[in-house]
Each structure stands twice: as structure tokens, then as C-alpha cells.
Tab-separated table of C-alpha atoms in Angstrom:
chain	number	residue	atom	x	y	z
D	1	UNK	CA	169.997	-30.683	-12.551
D	2	UNK	CA	172.724	-27.342	-13.220
D	3	UNK	CA	172.873	-25.995	-9.756
D	4	UNK	CA	171.742	-22.831	-10.712
D	5	UNK	CA	168.461	-24.393	-11.335
D	6	UNK	CA	168.329	-25.619	-7.688
D	7	UNK	CA	166.019	-23.423	-4.818
D	8	UNK	CA	167.947	-22.305	-1.454
D	9	UNK	CA	166.719	-24.777	1.329
D	10	UNK	CA	162.853	-23.638	1.844
D	11	UNK	CA	160.181	-24.253	5.077
D	12	UNK	CA	156.914	-24.225	2.950
D	13	UNK	CA	153.669	-24.022	4.258
D	14	UNK	CA	151.059	-24.939	2.818
D	15	UNK	CA	147.509	-23.130	3.841
D	16	UNK	CA	144.679	-25.335	2.789
D	17	UNK	CA	146.445	-28.182	3.010
D	18	UNK	CA	143.914	-30.908	2.586
D	19	UNK	CA	141.827	-29.146	0.110
D	20	UNK	CA	141.622	-30.051	-3.669
D	21	UNK	CA	144.106	-27.148	-5.375
D	22	UNK	CA	146.575	-29.094	-2.256
D	23	UNK	CA	145.517	-32.762	-3.658
D	24	UNK	CA	145.445	-32.370	-7.316
D	25	UNK	CA	147.671	-29.881	-7.793
D	26	UNK	CA	150.210	-28.394	-5.083
D	27	UNK	CA	151.969	-32.220	-3.460
D	28	UNK	CA	151.822	-33.663	-6.445
D	29	UNK	CA	154.118	-30.663	-8.283
D	30	UNK	CA	156.382	-30.303	-5.541
D	31	UNK	CA	156.919	-34.195	-5.525
D	32	UNK	CA	157.620	-34.317	-9.336
D	33	UNK	CA	159.712	-31.383	-8.593
D	34	UNK	CA	161.668	-33.346	-6.270
D	35	UNK	CA	162.104	-36.404	-8.472
D	36	UNK	CA	163.585	-33.717	-11.251
D	37	UNK	CA	165.801	-32.734	-8.872
D	38	UNK	CA	164.387	-29.099	-8.637
D	39	UNK	CA	163.132	-29.321	-5.341
D	40	UNK	CA	166.060	-27.869	-2.195
D	41	UNK	CA	169.050	-29.782	-1.342
D	42	UNK	CA	167.053	-29.455	1.911
D	43	UNK	CA	163.612	-28.466	2.625
D	44	UNK	CA	160.444	-29.161	4.574
D	45	UNK	CA	156.498	-29.167	4.072
D	46	UNK	CA	154.197	-28.037	6.810
D	47	UNK	CA	150.186	-28.475	5.686
D	48	UNK	CA	147.859	-26.307	7.284
D	49	UNK	CA	143.950	-26.630	8.601
D	50	UNK	CA	141.332	-26.250	10.816
D	51	UNK	CA	141.303	-30.457	9.965
D	52	UNK	CA	141.927	-32.425	12.497
D	53	UNK	CA	144.968	-34.452	11.078
D	54	UNK	CA	147.988	-36.320	12.758
D	55	UNK	CA	151.253	-35.772	10.494
D	56	UNK	CA	150.859	-39.661	9.321
D	57	UNK	CA	147.714	-38.777	8.314
D	58	UNK	CA	148.563	-36.327	6.360
D	59	UNK	CA	151.609	-38.289	4.973
D	60	UNK	CA	148.571	-40.423	3.594
D	61	UNK	CA	147.078	-37.904	2.581
D	62	UNK	CA	149.635	-36.964	0.464
D	63	UNK	CA	150.369	-40.549	-0.928
D	64	UNK	CA	146.854	-40.731	-2.092
D	65	UNK	CA	146.840	-37.570	-4.184
D	66	UNK	CA	150.696	-38.037	-5.527
D	67	UNK	CA	149.195	-41.595	-6.450
D	68	UNK	CA	145.678	-40.360	-8.061
D	69	UNK	CA	147.067	-36.812	-9.371
D	70	UNK	CA	150.966	-37.342	-9.666
D	71	UNK	CA	152.597	-38.816	-12.635
D	72	UNK	CA	154.512	-41.715	-10.635
D	73	UNK	CA	152.841	-45.139	-11.612
D	74	UNK	CA	153.711	-46.935	-8.536
D	75	UNK	CA	154.670	-44.931	-5.758
D	76	UNK	CA	155.051	-47.400	-3.179
D	77	UNK	CA	158.226	-48.462	-5.895
D	78	UNK	CA	159.522	-44.481	-6.201
D	79	UNK	CA	163.061	-44.236	-4.392
D	80	UNK	CA	162.684	-40.954	-3.717
D	81	UNK	CA	158.894	-41.205	-1.737
D	82	UNK	CA	160.460	-42.235	1.692
D	83	UNK	CA	162.760	-39.002	1.648
D	84	UNK	CA	159.433	-36.378	0.600
D	85	UNK	CA	157.503	-38.003	2.982
D	86	UNK	CA	160.060	-37.645	6.040
D	87	UNK	CA	159.589	-33.976	4.882
D	88	UNK	CA	155.806	-33.219	5.389
D	89	UNK	CA	154.544	-32.375	8.683
D	90	UNK	CA	151.268	-30.694	9.275
D	91	UNK	CA	149.595	-28.625	12.550
D	92	UNK	CA	145.352	-28.330	13.181
D	93	UNK	CA	144.538	-24.975	13.299
D	94	UNK	CA	143.091	-22.138	12.572
D	95	UNK	CA	145.906	-19.534	11.444
D	96	UNK	CA	144.747	-16.088	12.603
D	97	UNK	CA	146.426	-13.020	14.326
D	98	UNK	CA	145.032	-13.975	17.364
D	99	UNK	CA	146.038	-17.385	17.523
D	100	UNK	CA	149.687	-18.134	15.094
D	101	UNK	CA	151.674	-20.080	17.882
D	102	UNK	CA	150.936	-23.464	16.641
D	103	UNK	CA	152.284	-22.256	12.991
D	104	UNK	CA	155.140	-20.719	14.568
D	105	UNK	CA	156.143	-23.283	16.527
D	106	UNK	CA	155.998	-25.276	13.366
D	107	UNK	CA	158.050	-23.280	11.210
D	108	UNK	CA	160.534	-22.639	13.873
D	109	UNK	CA	160.961	-26.948	14.477
D	110	UNK	CA	161.461	-27.005	10.644
D	111	UNK	CA	163.750	-24.367	10.454
D	112	UNK	CA	166.331	-24.916	13.606
D	113	UNK	CA	166.671	-29.232	11.906
D	114	UNK	CA	167.699	-27.160	8.080
D	115	UNK	CA	170.363	-24.643	9.938
D	116	UNK	CA	170.764	-21.558	8.604
D	117	UNK	CA	168.196	-19.094	7.381
D	118	UNK	CA	166.246	-20.972	4.320
D	119	UNK	CA	163.586	-19.058	2.889
D	120	UNK	CA	159.693	-19.565	3.479
D	121	UNK	CA	156.881	-19.691	1.196
D	122	UNK	CA	153.743	-19.399	2.980
D	123	UNK	CA	150.964	-20.604	0.018
D	124	UNK	CA	147.575	-19.855	0.471
D	125	UNK	CA	145.505	-22.537	-0.871
D	126	UNK	CA	142.049	-20.809	0.852
D	127	UNK	CA	139.158	-19.340	-0.160
D	128	UNK	CA	140.273	-15.582	-1.242
D	129	UNK	CA	138.243	-14.420	1.944
D	130	UNK	CA	141.152	-15.453	4.479
D	131	UNK	CA	143.551	-13.872	2.384
D	132	UNK	CA	144.198	-11.011	4.668
D	133	UNK	CA	143.725	-12.873	7.612
D	134	UNK	CA	146.967	-14.806	6.792
D	135	UNK	CA	148.577	-12.210	5.353
D	136	UNK	CA	147.865	-10.478	8.903
D	137	UNK	CA	149.007	-13.343	10.877
D	138	UNK	CA	152.135	-13.428	9.329
D	139	UNK	CA	153.610	-10.184	10.420
D	140	UNK	CA	152.374	-10.667	13.659
D	141	UNK	CA	154.389	-13.783	14.276
D	142	UNK	CA	157.534	-12.199	12.742
D	143	UNK	CA	157.506	-13.882	9.574
D	144	UNK	CA	157.868	-11.720	6.748
D	145	UNK	CA	161.989	-11.544	6.306
D	146	UNK	CA	162.879	-14.102	4.121
D	147	UNK	CA	159.188	-14.544	3.124
D	148	UNK	CA	157.104	-14.705	-0.389
D	149	UNK	CA	153.871	-15.591	-0.383
D	150	UNK	CA	151.574	-17.291	-3.244
D	151	UNK	CA	148.108	-15.765	-3.454
D	152	UNK	CA	145.442	-17.622	-5.487
D	153	UNK	CA	142.957	-15.908	-7.719
D	154	UNK	CA	141.064	-13.910	-7.951
D	155	UNK	CA	142.756	-11.290	-5.611
D	156	UNK	CA	140.025	-10.096	-4.543
D	157	UNK	CA	136.365	-9.381	-5.251
D	158	UNK	CA	135.621	-6.543	-6.666
D	159	UNK	CA	137.977	-2.916	-7.220
D	160	UNK	CA	137.367	-2.043	-3.966
D	161	UNK	CA	138.026	-5.112	-2.040
D	162	UNK	CA	141.499	-5.589	-3.916
D	163	UNK	CA	142.560	-1.824	-2.626
D	164	UNK	CA	141.421	-3.013	0.566
D	165	UNK	CA	143.090	-6.537	0.359
D	166	UNK	CA	145.926	-4.835	-1.371
D	167	UNK	CA	146.272	-2.295	1.233
D	168	UNK	CA	146.655	-5.158	4.154
D	169	UNK	CA	149.031	-7.171	1.638
D	170	UNK	CA	151.721	-3.842	1.711
D	171	UNK	CA	151.355	-3.564	5.325
D	172	UNK	CA	152.517	-6.658	6.146
D	173	UNK	CA	154.842	-7.464	2.215
D	174	UNK	CA	156.617	-5.909	-0.177
D	175	UNK	CA	154.972	-6.385	-3.620
D	176	UNK	CA	158.904	-8.389	-4.565
D	177	UNK	CA	157.294	-10.435	-2.114
D	178	UNK	CA	153.692	-11.365	-3.839
D	179	UNK	CA	153.323	-14.053	-6.101
D	180	UNK	CA	150.061	-13.896	-7.362
D	181	UNK	CA	149.804	-16.769	-9.266
D	182	UNK	CA	147.974	-17.476	-12.451
D	183	UNK	CA	148.628	-20.584	-13.991
D	184	UNK	CA	147.625	-19.951	-17.177
D	185	UNK	CA	151.165	-18.081	-17.924
D	186	UNK	CA	152.978	-21.279	-16.084
D	187	UNK	CA	151.800	-23.541	-19.851
D	188	UNK	CA	154.460	-23.627	-22.111
D	189	UNK	CA	151.983	-22.413	-24.881
D	190	UNK	CA	151.356	-19.540	-23.106
D	191	UNK	CA	154.954	-18.434	-22.834
D	192	UNK	CA	155.723	-19.743	-26.591
D	193	UNK	CA	153.453	-16.470	-27.600
D	194	UNK	CA	156.385	-15.126	-27.112
D	195	UNK	CA	158.668	-16.912	-28.564
D	196	UNK	CA	156.289	-16.973	-31.620
D	197	UNK	CA	156.091	-13.473	-31.939
D	198	UNK	CA	159.578	-11.875	-31.326
D	199	UNK	CA	162.117	-14.513	-32.437
D	200	UNK	CA	160.590	-15.449	-35.719
D	201	UNK	CA	160.864	-12.264	-38.190
D	202	UNK	CA	158.030	-13.778	-40.032
D	203	UNK	CA	155.201	-12.931	-37.720
D	204	UNK	CA	156.038	-9.311	-35.230
D	205	UNK	CA	155.661	-7.384	-38.932
D	206	UNK	CA	152.165	-9.132	-39.541
D	207	UNK	CA	151.083	-8.508	-35.269
D	208	UNK	CA	149.207	-5.656	-35.616
D	209	UNK	CA	146.120	-3.830	-37.087
D	210	UNK	CA	146.930	-4.106	-40.802
D	211	UNK	CA	146.842	-7.430	-40.631
D	212	UNK	CA	144.747	-9.180	-38.456
D	213	UNK	CA	141.433	-8.708	-38.451
D	214	UNK	CA	140.525	-9.677	-34.813
D	215	UNK	CA	141.705	-12.041	-32.280
D	216	UNK	CA	139.582	-14.727	-30.378
D	217	UNK	CA	140.736	-15.957	-27.175
D	218	UNK	CA	138.625	-18.906	-26.241
D	219	UNK	CA	138.428	-21.102	-23.330
D	220	UNK	CA	135.245	-23.479	-23.467
D	221	UNK	CA	135.018	-26.491	-20.313
D	222	UNK	CA	132.906	-29.782	-20.817
D	223	UNK	CA	133.167	-29.376	-16.532
D	224	UNK	CA	130.177	-27.718	-14.562
D	225	UNK	CA	130.833	-26.337	-10.877
D	226	UNK	CA	131.065	-29.475	-9.646
D	227	UNK	CA	131.818	-29.472	-5.460
D	228	UNK	CA	132.834	-25.617	-6.181
D	229	UNK	CA	129.419	-24.593	-5.358
D	230	UNK	CA	130.639	-22.415	-2.365
D	231	UNK	CA	133.327	-20.864	-4.848
D	232	UNK	CA	131.530	-20.719	-7.651
D	233	UNK	CA	128.238	-19.406	-6.210
D	234	UNK	CA	129.909	-15.954	-5.278
D	235	UNK	CA	132.460	-15.424	-7.969
D	236	UNK	CA	131.069	-16.524	-11.653
D	237	UNK	CA	132.933	-17.137	-15.015
D	238	UNK	CA	133.995	-13.030	-15.190
D	239	UNK	CA	135.503	-12.999	-11.899
D	240	UNK	CA	136.948	-16.685	-12.061
D	241	UNK	CA	138.375	-16.480	-15.839
D	242	UNK	CA	138.164	-13.358	-17.719
D	243	UNK	CA	139.538	-10.804	-15.062
D	244	UNK	CA	142.454	-12.980	-14.310
D	245	UNK	CA	142.696	-15.708	-17.025
D	246	UNK	CA	141.992	-14.675	-20.367
D	247	UNK	CA	142.794	-11.366	-20.153
D	248	UNK	CA	146.157	-12.189	-19.158
D	249	UNK	CA	146.945	-14.569	-22.322
D	250	UNK	CA	145.463	-11.588	-23.984
D	251	UNK	CA	148.002	-9.087	-22.414
D	252	UNK	CA	150.649	-11.096	-24.341
D	253	UNK	CA	149.391	-11.674	-27.289
D	254	UNK	CA	149.283	-7.743	-27.528
D	255	UNK	CA	152.033	-6.621	-25.661
D	256	UNK	CA	154.630	-4.906	-27.191
D	257	UNK	CA	158.171	-5.782	-27.149
D	258	UNK	CA	160.052	-5.935	-23.687
D	259	UNK	CA	163.684	-4.287	-23.960
D	260	UNK	CA	165.009	-7.291	-22.631
D	261	UNK	CA	162.718	-10.290	-21.353
D	262	UNK	CA	163.614	-9.660	-17.373
D	263	UNK	CA	160.237	-9.348	-15.244
D	264	UNK	CA	159.895	-5.876	-14.673
D	265	UNK	CA	160.322	-5.024	-18.629
D	266	UNK	CA	157.622	-7.505	-19.112
D	267	UNK	CA	155.479	-7.255	-16.612
D	268	UNK	CA	155.131	-3.106	-17.695
D	269	UNK	CA	154.480	-4.039	-21.489
D	270	UNK	CA	151.576	-6.400	-20.263
D	271	UNK	CA	150.370	-3.590	-18.039
D	272	UNK	CA	150.303	-1.124	-20.582
D	273	UNK	CA	148.434	-3.297	-22.799
D	274	UNK	CA	145.366	-3.214	-19.717
D	275	UNK	CA	145.709	0.860	-19.841
D	276	UNK	CA	144.638	0.467	-23.484
D	277	UNK	CA	142.074	-1.371	-22.725
D	278	UNK	CA	139.153	0.551	-22.991
D	279	UNK	CA	136.574	-0.669	-20.008
D	280	UNK	CA	133.866	-2.943	-20.597
D	281	UNK	CA	130.087	-1.595	-21.136
D	282	UNK	CA	126.689	-4.057	-20.532
D	283	UNK	CA	126.693	-4.150	-24.152
D	284	UNK	CA	130.356	-5.537	-24.571
D	285	UNK	CA	129.598	-8.608	-22.692
D	286	UNK	CA	126.613	-11.707	-22.884
D	287	UNK	CA	126.038	-13.765	-19.773
D	288	UNK	CA	125.093	-17.009	-19.642
D	289	UNK	CA	123.742	-20.276	-17.057
D	290	UNK	CA	123.609	-23.079	-17.960
D	291	UNK	CA	120.807	-25.291	-17.641
D	292	UNK	CA	120.160	-27.439	-14.201
D	293	UNK	CA	122.591	-25.024	-12.440
D	294	UNK	CA	120.370	-24.154	-9.716
D	295	UNK	CA	120.349	-27.983	-8.910
D	296	UNK	CA	123.925	-28.512	-7.910
D	297	UNK	CA	124.758	-28.515	-4.944
D	298	UNK	CA	125.676	-25.549	-2.997
D	299	UNK	CA	123.729	-23.414	-5.170
D	300	UNK	CA	121.420	-21.250	-4.836
D	301	UNK	CA	117.593	-21.973	-6.240
D	302	UNK	CA	117.228	-17.957	-7.380
D	303	UNK	CA	121.287	-17.667	-8.505
D	304	UNK	CA	122.247	-15.302	-10.878
D	305	UNK	CA	125.831	-16.257	-11.227
D	306	UNK	CA	127.074	-16.319	-14.336
D	307	UNK	CA	128.964	-19.823	-15.988
D	308	UNK	CA	129.117	-18.175	-19.153
D	309	UNK	CA	130.962	-15.408	-20.467
D	310	UNK	CA	131.539	-13.380	-23.971
D	311	UNK	CA	133.189	-10.385	-24.214
D	312	UNK	CA	134.604	-7.903	-26.932
D	313	UNK	CA	137.663	-5.871	-26.178
D	314	UNK	CA	138.792	-2.921	-27.783
D	315	UNK	CA	142.653	-1.633	-27.906
D	316	UNK	CA	143.203	1.560	-27.693
D	317	UNK	CA	146.633	2.155	-28.861
D	318	UNK	CA	148.293	2.745	-32.048
D	319	UNK	CA	149.175	-1.377	-33.138
D	320	UNK	CA	145.495	-2.569	-32.282
D	321	UNK	CA	143.040	0.024	-33.056
D	322	UNK	CA	139.743	-0.976	-34.271
D	323	UNK	CA	140.880	-4.909	-33.828
D	324	UNK	CA	138.896	-6.516	-31.161
D	325	UNK	CA	139.285	-9.389	-28.880
D	326	UNK	CA	136.911	-11.449	-28.775
D	327	UNK	CA	136.778	-14.041	-25.422
D	328	UNK	CA	134.924	-16.989	-24.284
D	329	UNK	CA	134.386	-18.811	-21.548
D	330	UNK	CA	132.264	-21.355	-20.048
D	331	UNK	CA	131.475	-24.069	-18.169
D	332	UNK	CA	129.287	-27.225	-19.255
D	333	UNK	CA	129.746	-26.601	-22.837
D	334	UNK	CA	130.336	-28.753	-26.495
D	335	UNK	CA	134.374	-29.144	-25.521
D	336	UNK	CA	137.159	-28.261	-22.952
D	337	UNK	CA	140.073	-26.522	-25.048
D	338	UNK	CA	141.881	-23.605	-25.010
D	339	UNK	CA	142.889	-21.800	-27.538
D	340	UNK	CA	144.092	-18.278	-29.002
D	341	UNK	CA	142.975	-17.180	-32.709
D	342	UNK	CA	144.148	-15.011	-35.028
D	343	UNK	CA	142.272	-13.858	-37.901
D	344	UNK	CA	143.729	-12.229	-40.646
D	345	UNK	CA	142.059	-9.678	-42.898
D	346	UNK	CA	140.776	-10.667	-45.841
D	347	UNK	CA	142.845	-10.147	-49.287
D	348	UNK	CA	141.626	-6.656	-50.896
D	349	UNK	CA	141.131	-7.905	-54.097
D	350	UNK	CA	139.788	-11.745	-54.687
D	351	UNK	CA	141.012	-12.913	-57.914
D	352	UNK	CA	140.385	-16.634	-57.230
D	353	UNK	CA	137.253	-18.169	-57.478
D	354	UNK	CA	134.870	-18.427	-54.387
D	355	UNK	CA	135.588	-21.211	-52.045
D	356	UNK	CA	133.309	-23.170	-51.038
D	357	UNK	CA	133.956	-22.237	-47.564
D	358	UNK	CA	133.824	-18.693	-45.525
D	359	UNK	CA	136.742	-17.125	-45.982
D	360	UNK	CA	137.456	-16.860	-42.695
D	361	UNK	CA	137.277	-20.397	-41.805
D	362	UNK	CA	140.103	-20.973	-43.542
D	363	UNK	CA	142.783	-17.933	-43.377
D	364	UNK	CA	143.952	-17.576	-39.291
D	365	UNK	CA	146.670	-18.889	-36.898
D	366	UNK	CA	144.986	-21.084	-34.018
D	367	UNK	CA	147.442	-21.113	-30.884
D	368	UNK	CA	146.343	-24.457	-28.780
D	369	UNK	CA	146.915	-23.825	-25.394
D	370	UNK	CA	145.224	-27.496	-23.550
D	371	UNK	CA	145.975	-30.315	-23.421
D	372	UNK	CA	146.883	-30.802	-27.039
D	373	UNK	CA	149.247	-27.917	-26.996
D	374	UNK	CA	150.440	-26.558	-30.807
D	375	UNK	CA	150.248	-24.207	-33.612
D	376	UNK	CA	148.257	-24.544	-36.615
D	377	UNK	CA	148.493	-22.183	-39.756
D	378	UNK	CA	145.298	-22.947	-41.737
D	379	UNK	CA	145.053	-21.417	-45.025
D	380	UNK	CA	143.502	-21.610	-48.829
D	381	UNK	CA	145.740	-23.858	-51.369
D	382	UNK	CA	145.259	-24.871	-55.189
D	383	UNK	CA	144.028	-28.397	-55.507
D	384	UNK	CA	145.608	-30.756	-57.718
D	385	UNK	CA	144.007	-30.718	-61.158
D	386	UNK	CA	143.830	-29.248	-64.369
D	387	UNK	CA	141.348	-25.708	-62.873
D	388	UNK	CA	142.076	-23.524	-60.604
D	389	UNK	CA	140.355	-25.120	-57.665
D	390	UNK	CA	140.968	-24.086	-53.955
D	391	UNK	CA	140.841	-26.199	-50.895
D	392	UNK	CA	141.740	-25.541	-46.962
D	393	UNK	CA	145.002	-27.095	-46.710
D	394	UNK	CA	146.947	-26.415	-42.828
D	395	UNK	CA	150.599	-26.439	-41.294
D	396	UNK	CA	150.125	-28.317	-37.734
D	397	UNK	CA	152.998	-27.591	-35.140
D	398	UNK	CA	152.610	-30.632	-31.858
D	399	UNK	CA	154.909	-29.730	-28.972
D	400	UNK	CA	155.098	-33.618	-28.319
D	401	UNK	CA	155.672	-34.195	-31.775
D	402	UNK	CA	158.578	-32.026	-32.004
D	403	UNK	CA	160.285	-31.898	-28.476
D	404	UNK	CA	158.470	-34.964	-26.200
D	405	UNK	CA	157.029	-34.387	-22.873
D	406	UNK	CA	157.972	-31.352	-21.146
D	407	UNK	CA	159.857	-31.658	-18.466
D	408	UNK	CA	157.371	-29.344	-15.756
D	409	UNK	CA	153.813	-28.513	-15.785
D	410	UNK	CA	152.428	-25.239	-15.148
D	411	UNK	CA	151.697	-25.591	-11.256
D	412	UNK	CA	155.515	-27.320	-10.948
D	413	UNK	CA	156.826	-24.409	-13.000
D	414	UNK	CA	155.563	-21.282	-10.904
D	415	UNK	CA	156.835	-23.088	-7.379
D	416	UNK	CA	160.011	-23.639	-8.479
D	417	UNK	CA	159.650	-20.416	-9.750
D	418	UNK	CA	158.493	-19.119	-6.440
D	419	UNK	CA	161.624	-20.112	-4.602
D	420	UNK	CA	163.772	-19.244	-6.987
D	421	UNK	CA	162.394	-15.223	-6.463
D	422	UNK	CA	161.730	-15.357	-10.393
D	423	UNK	CA	158.450	-12.873	-10.372
D	424	UNK	CA	158.456	-13.120	-14.431
D	425	UNK	CA	155.510	-15.466	-14.872
D	426	UNK	CA	153.399	-13.982	-12.047
D	427	UNK	CA	151.157	-11.073	-12.372
D	428	UNK	CA	152.151	-7.521	-11.031
D	429	UNK	CA	149.474	-4.995	-8.700
D	430	UNK	CA	148.940	-2.364	-10.433
D	431	UNK	CA	147.974	-4.742	-13.496
D	432	UNK	CA	145.343	-6.408	-10.832
D	433	UNK	CA	143.743	-3.054	-10.256
D	434	UNK	CA	143.280	-1.748	-13.882
D	435	UNK	CA	141.318	-5.710	-14.452
D	436	UNK	CA	139.096	-4.275	-11.629
D	437	UNK	CA	138.466	-1.057	-13.572
D	438	UNK	CA	138.143	-3.114	-16.704
D	439	UNK	CA	134.984	-4.984	-15.974
D	440	UNK	CA	134.213	-2.824	-12.600
D	441	UNK	CA	131.102	-1.182	-14.644
D	442	UNK	CA	129.656	-4.623	-15.963
D	443	UNK	CA	129.863	-5.859	-12.041
D	444	UNK	CA	128.050	-2.935	-11.179
D	445	UNK	CA	125.453	-2.808	-14.232
D	446	UNK	CA	125.629	-6.780	-15.346
D	447	UNK	CA	123.931	-7.362	-18.553
D	448	UNK	CA	121.064	-10.232	-18.486
D	449	UNK	CA	121.353	-13.612	-17.900
D	450	UNK	CA	121.113	-15.930	-20.943
D	451	UNK	CA	120.465	-19.807	-20.090
D	452	UNK	CA	121.603	-22.216	-22.357
D	453	UNK	CA	122.251	-26.245	-22.955
D	454	UNK	CA	124.514	-28.414	-21.483
D	455	UNK	CA	126.411	-29.719	-24.042
D	456	UNK	CA	125.843	-26.681	-26.444
D	457	UNK	CA	128.264	-23.296	-27.432
D	458	UNK	CA	126.262	-21.220	-24.989
D	459	UNK	CA	123.267	-18.661	-25.485
D	460	UNK	CA	122.536	-17.353	-29.044
D	461	UNK	CA	123.410	-13.473	-27.535
D	462	UNK	CA	126.853	-14.637	-27.873
D	463	UNK	CA	126.962	-15.086	-31.505
D	464	UNK	CA	125.413	-12.090	-32.473
D	465	UNK	CA	128.314	-10.425	-30.140
D	466	UNK	CA	130.993	-11.966	-32.358
D	467	UNK	CA	128.381	-10.932	-35.705
D	468	UNK	CA	129.108	-11.345	-38.744
D	469	UNK	CA	132.372	-12.516	-37.933
D	470	UNK	CA	132.210	-16.527	-36.353
D	471	UNK	CA	133.540	-18.418	-33.673
D	472	UNK	CA	136.162	-20.416	-34.723
D	473	UNK	CA	135.258	-23.191	-31.985
D	474	UNK	CA	132.195	-22.918	-33.369
D	475	UNK	CA	128.377	-21.435	-32.578
D	476	UNK	CA	125.199	-22.310	-30.906
D	477	UNK	CA	123.791	-22.615	-34.589
D	478	UNK	CA	126.091	-24.497	-37.171
D	479	UNK	CA	126.440	-23.453	-40.270
D	480	UNK	CA	125.804	-27.012	-42.952
């Protein structure tokens, strides 16, 4: 591995180290980075939570996590595991500004073992309510120097809480030290939106209101709330998915080309998109909740938490004026996928005999962002034969077929970027603040909550929102 991809020596502290995020994503990601030679030459990983665990028990926890969710087929036979395990330690302690000493002592011990002045990363894999307390604690023990802090979504609960939390963060850290992580931005396919647009002369000239009728960003999930009810109940789909993932993807689709591909210029253009979006009103949003949500463990019997959101977003700028962006996400839906669909305008005059399917069903570009990553261009072509008869055709690009498996996944890429200090794929405070402003009216005066059946495409009102257009991935009442 090239030296320019090797981070400097690090002490990495994971708050919430025995939680679901650490188990499913962070520990497997760190081990795979090590396996690919993308970790520092020397480093230490300190786990922290309130749970009583010894160092050995934490090592066993990491072993189980990497075995189940990592890529190593036989971890015990993997020659890199023993060295990785020796770098793990654990502190059982509820970290707060009044009692920070156990974590401080662990960091000082790790830095003494490494020597010199290693970089510090504090990963806040904890509920958002704990962000401010931990960041104040980092300031109290004078560990803000040489430090980067990774914060999971949602950053705040609404505009006011965002502003309060942001004030706390900036009382301890500079903006350049704060890495607000959105794992969607670490996906190869999401980054490929920029390459598709700006590296190819065939796409950028038509990427505007003159040629695009509307855009859909669709992230349905088959899974329900599961064991995440304590987090999901006060959060819901609007805060969990729309204000973060979907609007961030929208910004990449809609942004103007940056002058150079660099963190500041790229973020400047995405923030300009947020500034151009018209604030959502209740008529722009459909809220839903899947039948049976109230029976999930940890859910209040009278909960009005939304598990489904469909929204119409309008961008008031030169490129996109009059082109609606439709967002949809929900749990317990018909399929799990992540896609962006750009529907082209119908030709001004239809000279061919009407096709047996609606025009939109074949005149669009689809970017698959999920497990089956790729790009599909669907269009009409002439069927072989003596008559002019049209039929749908497509051209398909798949990452796996063209490039093989990717080297690192989203969390792995983003953790590596944090260690390298590369902010290209991270969100900025003013952009996040603007997204909270965009949904403030809906949060204060939410539309009615519609029930929908599990395994469906959500409430029928979502079809009405997009009518007379159709959702590319399906509707609540599919046409024959």
C-alpha cells in the first residue's frame, strides 16, 4: 500500500464501544482497514461504555463482531488478528465532564506506548443526547488538541437543538475537527454521481430543467424498527433519513460543478443547493406508519412516529426551476433498495405509434446505490420486424462486472478519511443547519399520519403526491 494512504499513528476512542454500531460496522471496518494496510503503522483502539467489561471481554466482543459482520472467513486463522487484538483495550466508565479521569488515563497510557504525539480520534457511537456531554468532557481533560471527533446522525433533533449542540461543539473544537458522518456519502455509487456528471460530456449538458422532467430518490427498507425503538421513537423517518441521507444525495445530484474537486469547493456547492431549496410545507410531505408498529418492543401504544416519508422538494435556482425532486423512504416496505431516477422529458412530438407502456416507464436514467450498485439507462427501441414497433430496452453498468469487488466499504472509507483528515465526504455545519431549517415547518405542524400495510409501497397518499407521474420502483396499486 502506498505510503500516502497510510495515516499517522493514532489513538482511537470509541464511545459506545459495545453497542450495535460498533459491533456491526466500526470494529469490522477497523479490522478490514488493517488487513488492507490502510491503518497507521501503529495505533491503539480504546473502547468505552457504561457496561462492565474487562479488556479480554472486549477483545472477545470484537472477535465475535468481526467474525459475524466482517469479511474474514476464519478469523482465528487470520494472521492479522493477534496483532489487532493486542491494540484493543476497554474502559468501563460513563464519560462526562465531572469524571473524565478513567478515559484520560487510558488515552495517556496509549500515547505513552506509541510515543511522540499521535493523532486522536474520538468516535461518538452513542445516542445524540450524549454528544454534548462527551464533547464537553473532551474539553475538560484538555484532549482537544490533535483531535478529530466523529459524530453520527442525527446532529440535533430540530433547528434549535442543532444550534445549541453546535455552540457546545465549537466551544471545544474547530469546525475542521468535527466530522459529521453520513455513511451514504461513503458509497462508491454515490461518489460516482459526480464522476458520471462531470467526467462525461454526454451527461452534464442534459442534466438540467430543459431535459429532466423530475427526479426520484427512493430508499425503501424491508426491515422494521427492530431493537432500535429507543432511538427511533423520538426520531422517525423524517429526521433519521430525509434530513440526512436523502437530502445529501439530492445535493450531489443537483449541485453545480465545483471549480476543483476539493473538500471546501465541493461542500460549498452542496450548501448552495440547500440554500436554494424551498422550505417544505405540510402539503409537500406524506407521513406514514406501518401497521403493527405499536406492537414493537419499546414503542408507545399511542406513538405518532413516522416510519414512512414521501416528500416533494423544489429547488429555486436556474438549473432546476420547475423540476420537482421526489423523496421516499420507509420501513417494512416491499423491497430494500437505494436508487436515484432521473426521468427525461417526453419528446415534444410523438411520431411513433403509441407504445404499450407509459413513456416514463422507459425514458429514464437510474443510479442504483444499494447492494446491486450500478447504472441503468432505459429507453425505447424498435423491435425487429417489418413494422415500426417500439419496445423497452436498456443498457446496464454493474460495478461488480466492470471492476470486481470494491476494496473498502462506506464506513471503512470514511474512517480512513477521518484519520487522513480528508473532509471531502463529510457534511458541514452550515449545511446541516440549513436542512433543519428546511423541515422546521413540517416538524412544528406535521401532516396527518397514514397507516400502511407491511410489505407494501407505503400509503396511497404517496401516489397522490407524485401524480400524474409514477414512482419508478412501484406504487400502492400497481397497474396491470
